[in-house]
Tab-separated table of C-alpha atoms in Angstrom:
chain	number	residue	atom	x	y	z
A	1	MET	CA	-21.393	-11.089	5.022
A	2	ASN	CA	-21.606	-7.322	5.392
A	3	HIS	CA	-21.543	-5.590	8.727
A	4	HIS	CA	-22.060	-2.107	7.286
A	5	PRO	CA	-23.245	-0.661	3.981
A	6	ILE	CA	-20.602	-0.988	1.259
A	7	TYR	CA	-20.788	1.814	-1.279
A	8	ARG	CA	-19.014	1.075	-4.548
A	9	ILE	CA	-18.144	3.981	-6.809
A	10	LYS	CA	-18.692	2.752	-10.346
A	11	ALA	CA	-17.376	4.038	-13.635
A	12	ASP	CA	-19.596	4.178	-16.716
A	13	TRP	CA	-18.035	0.898	-17.820
A	14	ALA	CA	-16.566	-2.215	-16.163
A	15	ARG	CA	-12.980	-1.049	-15.685
A	16	SER	CA	-11.625	-4.048	-13.765
A	17	PRO	CA	-13.313	-7.440	-14.100
A	18	ILE	CA	-10.733	-8.855	-11.664
A	19	ALA	CA	-11.682	-6.285	-9.030
A	20	LEU	CA	-15.407	-6.870	-9.557
A	21	GLN	CA	-14.839	-10.622	-9.197
A	22	SER	CA	-13.092	-9.987	-5.881
A	23	HIS	CA	-16.240	-8.190	-4.613
A	24	SER	CA	-18.351	-11.340	-4.913
A	25	GLY	CA	-20.190	-12.306	-1.742
A	26	LEU	CA	-20.521	-8.693	-0.587
A	27	LYS	CA	-23.799	-6.795	-0.532
A	28	ILE	CA	-22.873	-3.717	-2.562
A	29	ILE	CA	-24.676	-0.415	-3.070
A	30	ASP	CA	-23.463	1.053	-6.369
A	31	VAL	CA	-23.025	4.812	-6.649
A	32	ASP	CA	-22.806	6.424	-10.088
A	33	PRO	CA	-19.774	8.597	-10.833
A	34	VAL	CA	-19.882	12.373	-11.082
A	35	LYS	CA	-19.293	13.132	-14.752
A	36	VAL	CA	-16.564	15.570	-15.702
A	37	GLU	CA	-16.307	16.359	-19.412
A	38	GLU	CA	-13.139	18.476	-19.290
A	39	LEU	CA	-9.863	16.797	-20.260
A	40	ASP	CA	-7.810	18.823	-17.777
A	41	GLN	CA	-6.279	16.508	-15.135
A	42	SER	CA	-7.150	18.711	-12.170
A	43	LYS	CA	-10.793	18.861	-13.304
A	44	ARG	CA	-10.892	15.044	-13.474
A	45	GLU	CA	-9.430	14.814	-9.965
A	46	ASN	CA	-12.159	17.203	-8.839
A	47	GLY	CA	-14.661	14.729	-10.331
A	48	ALA	CA	-13.183	11.940	-8.198
A	49	THR	CA	-13.464	14.142	-5.141
A	50	ALA	CA	-17.081	15.021	-6.001
A	51	VAL	CA	-18.120	11.379	-6.049
A	52	HIS	CA	-16.525	10.716	-2.646
A	53	LYS	CA	-18.418	13.745	-1.353
A	54	LYS	CA	-21.581	12.271	-2.872
A	55	VAL	CA	-20.967	8.939	-1.111
A	56	MET	CA	-20.376	10.686	2.229
A	57	GLY	CA	-23.671	12.550	1.749
A	58	ILE	CA	-25.542	9.287	1.121
A	59	PHE	CA	-23.930	7.696	4.179
A	60	LEU	CA	-24.630	10.678	6.449
A	61	ALA	CA	-28.287	10.676	5.331
A	62	SER	CA	-28.578	7.055	6.513
A	63	ASN	CA	-28.890	5.905	10.113
A	64	THR	CA	-25.908	3.538	10.065
A	65	PRO	CA	-22.870	4.238	12.293
A	66	PHE	CA	-20.206	2.978	9.827
A	67	CYS	CA	-19.780	2.433	6.118
A	68	VAL	CA	-17.228	1.000	3.702
A	69	VAL	CA	-16.310	2.751	0.465
A	70	LEU	CA	-14.825	0.920	-2.526
A	71	GLU	CA	-13.959	2.067	-5.986
A	72	ASP	CA	-14.723	-0.423	-8.731
A	73	ASP	CA	-11.029	-1.095	-9.388
A	74	ALA	CA	-10.308	-2.041	-5.747
A	75	ILE	CA	-9.183	-5.666	-5.570
A	76	ILE	CA	-10.185	-7.181	-2.218
A	77	MET	CA	-7.960	-9.956	-0.897
A	78	PRO	CA	-9.544	-13.022	0.783
A	79	VAL	CA	-9.076	-11.760	4.382
A	80	ARG	CA	-11.841	-9.223	4.976
A	81	ASP	CA	-11.672	-8.642	8.734
A	82	TRP	CA	-11.193	-4.897	8.201
A	83	LEU	CA	-14.809	-4.612	7.055
A	84	SER	CA	-15.816	-4.718	10.736
A	85	PHE	CA	-13.028	-2.696	12.399
A	86	THR	CA	-15.384	-0.413	14.338
A	87	GLN	CA	-12.685	0.351	16.894
A	88	PHE	CA	-11.451	2.846	14.281
A	89	ASP	CA	-13.128	5.973	12.963
A	90	PHE	CA	-11.119	5.547	9.764
A	91	PHE	CA	-9.337	2.448	8.541
A	92	ILE	CA	-7.486	1.953	5.260
A	93	PRO	CA	-6.857	-1.730	4.425
A	94	PHE	CA	-3.584	-1.162	2.580
A	95	ALA	CA	-0.140	0.321	3.143
A	96	HIS	CA	0.585	1.597	-0.372
A	97	ASN	CA	-1.687	2.815	-3.130
A	98	ARG	CA	0.224	1.919	-6.307
A	99	VAL	CA	2.756	-0.739	-5.288
A	100	HIS	CA	1.222	-4.175	-4.762
A	101	LEU	CA	2.520	-5.208	-1.356
A	102	PRO	CA	2.005	-8.729	0.010
A	103	GLN	CA	-0.898	-9.029	2.407
A	104	ASP	CA	0.203	-8.317	5.983
A	105	ASP	CA	-2.657	-7.966	8.467
A	106	THR	CA	-0.492	-6.289	11.105
A	107	ILE	CA	-2.484	-3.244	12.185
A	108	ARG	CA	-0.624	0.064	12.171
A	109	ILE	CA	-2.464	2.211	14.721
A	110	GLY	CA	-2.251	5.933	13.959
A	111	LYS	CA	-0.609	5.380	10.555
A	112	LEU	CA	-2.038	5.857	7.075
A	113	PRO	CA	-0.563	5.389	3.605
A	114	LYS	CA	0.564	8.572	1.874
A	115	TYR	CA	-2.557	8.727	-0.299
A	116	GLY	CA	-5.351	6.608	-1.704
A	117	ALA	CA	-9.137	6.649	-1.366
A	118	PHE	CA	-10.083	3.505	-3.286
A	119	ALA	CA	-11.048	1.498	-0.176
A	120	TYR	CA	-11.769	2.531	3.393
A	121	LEU	CA	-14.031	2.034	6.389
A	122	CYS	CA	-15.260	5.100	8.259
A	123	SER	CA	-17.500	6.240	11.095
A	124	ARG	CA	-20.078	9.013	10.958
A	125	GLN	CA	-17.743	11.279	12.947
A	126	TYR	CA	-15.009	10.834	10.347
A	127	ALA	CA	-17.508	11.217	7.473
A	128	LEU	CA	-18.725	14.576	8.832
A	129	ARG	CA	-15.171	15.932	8.885
A	130	TYR	CA	-14.240	14.383	5.542
A	131	HIS	CA	-17.369	15.749	3.875
A	132	GLU	CA	-16.564	19.219	5.210
A	133	PHE	CA	-13.013	19.095	3.789
A	134	LEU	CA	-14.365	17.887	0.437
A	135	GLU	CA	-16.955	20.688	0.439
A	136	LYS	CA	-14.089	23.163	0.786
A	137	GLY	CA	-12.439	21.766	-2.353
A	138	GLY	CA	-9.888	19.349	-0.896
A	139	LEU	CA	-8.901	16.328	-3.007
A	140	ALA	CA	-10.365	13.068	-1.698
A	141	ASP	CA	-7.148	11.113	-1.187
A	142	VAL	CA	-5.281	14.115	0.243
A	143	VAL	CA	-7.664	15.504	2.882
A	144	SER	CA	-8.388	12.081	4.391
A	145	HIS	CA	-5.391	12.554	6.705
A	146	ALA	CA	-6.603	15.933	7.935
A	147	ALA	CA	-10.112	14.562	8.526
A	148	ALA	CA	-8.687	11.699	10.614
A	149	LYS	CA	-6.630	13.956	12.883
A	150	GLY	CA	-7.661	13.516	16.510
A	151	LEU	CA	-9.771	10.441	15.737
A	152	SER	CA	-8.912	6.746	15.942
A	153	PHE	CA	-7.358	5.648	12.625
A	154	GLY	CA	-5.100	2.976	11.212
A	155	SER	CA	-4.074	0.822	8.293
A	156	TYR	CA	-2.440	-2.497	7.506
A	157	ALA	CA	1.301	-3.086	7.146
A	158	GLY	CA	0.597	-4.791	3.803
A	159	ASN	CA	-2.237	-4.655	1.296
A	160	ALA	CA	-5.520	-6.432	2.006
A	161	VAL	CA	-7.005	-4.396	-0.840
A	162	ASN	CA	-5.046	-3.556	-3.975
A	163	HIS	CA	-5.684	-1.000	-6.684
A	164	ASP	CA	-5.848	-2.384	-10.220
A	165	ASN	CA	-3.101	-0.302	-11.820
A	166	GLU	CA	-4.017	-1.550	-15.289
A	167	ALA	CA	-7.661	-0.510	-15.074
A	168	PRO	CA	-8.359	2.420	-17.410
A	169	SER	CA	-9.538	5.569	-15.661
A	170	MET	CA	-10.539	8.936	-17.058
A	171	ILE	CA	-9.668	10.445	-13.675
A	172	SER	CA	-6.330	8.898	-12.815
A	173	GLU	CA	-4.888	7.851	-16.180
A	174	GLU	CA	-2.151	10.488	-16.034
A	175	ARG	CA	-1.196	9.379	-12.519
A	176	ARG	CA	-1.099	5.751	-13.691
A	177	LYS	CA	1.142	6.567	-16.656
A	178	ASP	CA	3.444	8.567	-14.415
A	179	PHE	CA	3.647	5.635	-11.977
A	180	LEU	CA	4.477	3.156	-14.739
A	181	LYS	CA	7.240	5.475	-16.004
A	182	LYS	CA	8.721	5.701	-12.510
A	183	TYR	CA	8.403	1.953	-11.798
A	184	PRO	CA	8.808	0.223	-15.181
A	185	GLY	CA	9.520	-3.174	-13.577
A	186	GLN	CA	6.189	-3.243	-11.733
A	187	LYS	CA	3.957	-5.995	-13.080
A	188	PRO	CA	0.607	-5.265	-11.447
A	189	ARG	CA	-1.247	-8.296	-12.756
A	190	SER	CA	1.310	-11.024	-12.117
A	191	TRP	CA	0.084	-11.828	-8.594
A	192	ILE	CA	-3.577	-11.240	-9.501
A	193	SER	CA	-3.556	-13.923	-12.164
A	194	ARG	CA	-2.236	-16.395	-9.607
A	195	LEU	CA	-5.047	-15.542	-7.170
A	196	PHE	CA	-8.028	-15.220	-9.490
A	197	GLY	CA	-6.775	-16.636	-12.806
């Protein structure tokens, strides 16, 4: 059951069937991606930022006080309490973007993971700041920290939402390959198959 609108940023194709399966039971509003034709990595990252800016614009044009943003390769774990954490202006339901940490629902007040914008809950106050940073050309998963400064924010000590590292992405493929080179022993799907297989 949704407490706030959940905007899901979709690719042009189903990138992660496992992630989409984990979204079942949620009332989702799909948002089309912002197309970037250039192959340059920085241009593709700008495309990712543009779609988060687009989502913030849609949210700010609504009359709802909070929203949730998901990318279509965000794998939601069974505990979904964070969807209603309105005591925060900004809440990220994970502790690490690329390493699949076990779920730990301990709330870290005033702490955010280093980067990652594939799942979050935010207030209108946060969205106004975030949108402004994105308008100025900041990358979505980098300026989130600056937008949260002075507001109430937090995250989990573990991951209640995981990123599907094996999902193909025109935007983050180079990042994914770099991660897999750095962490060759990481097996991103091993725990997923046990949960949803």
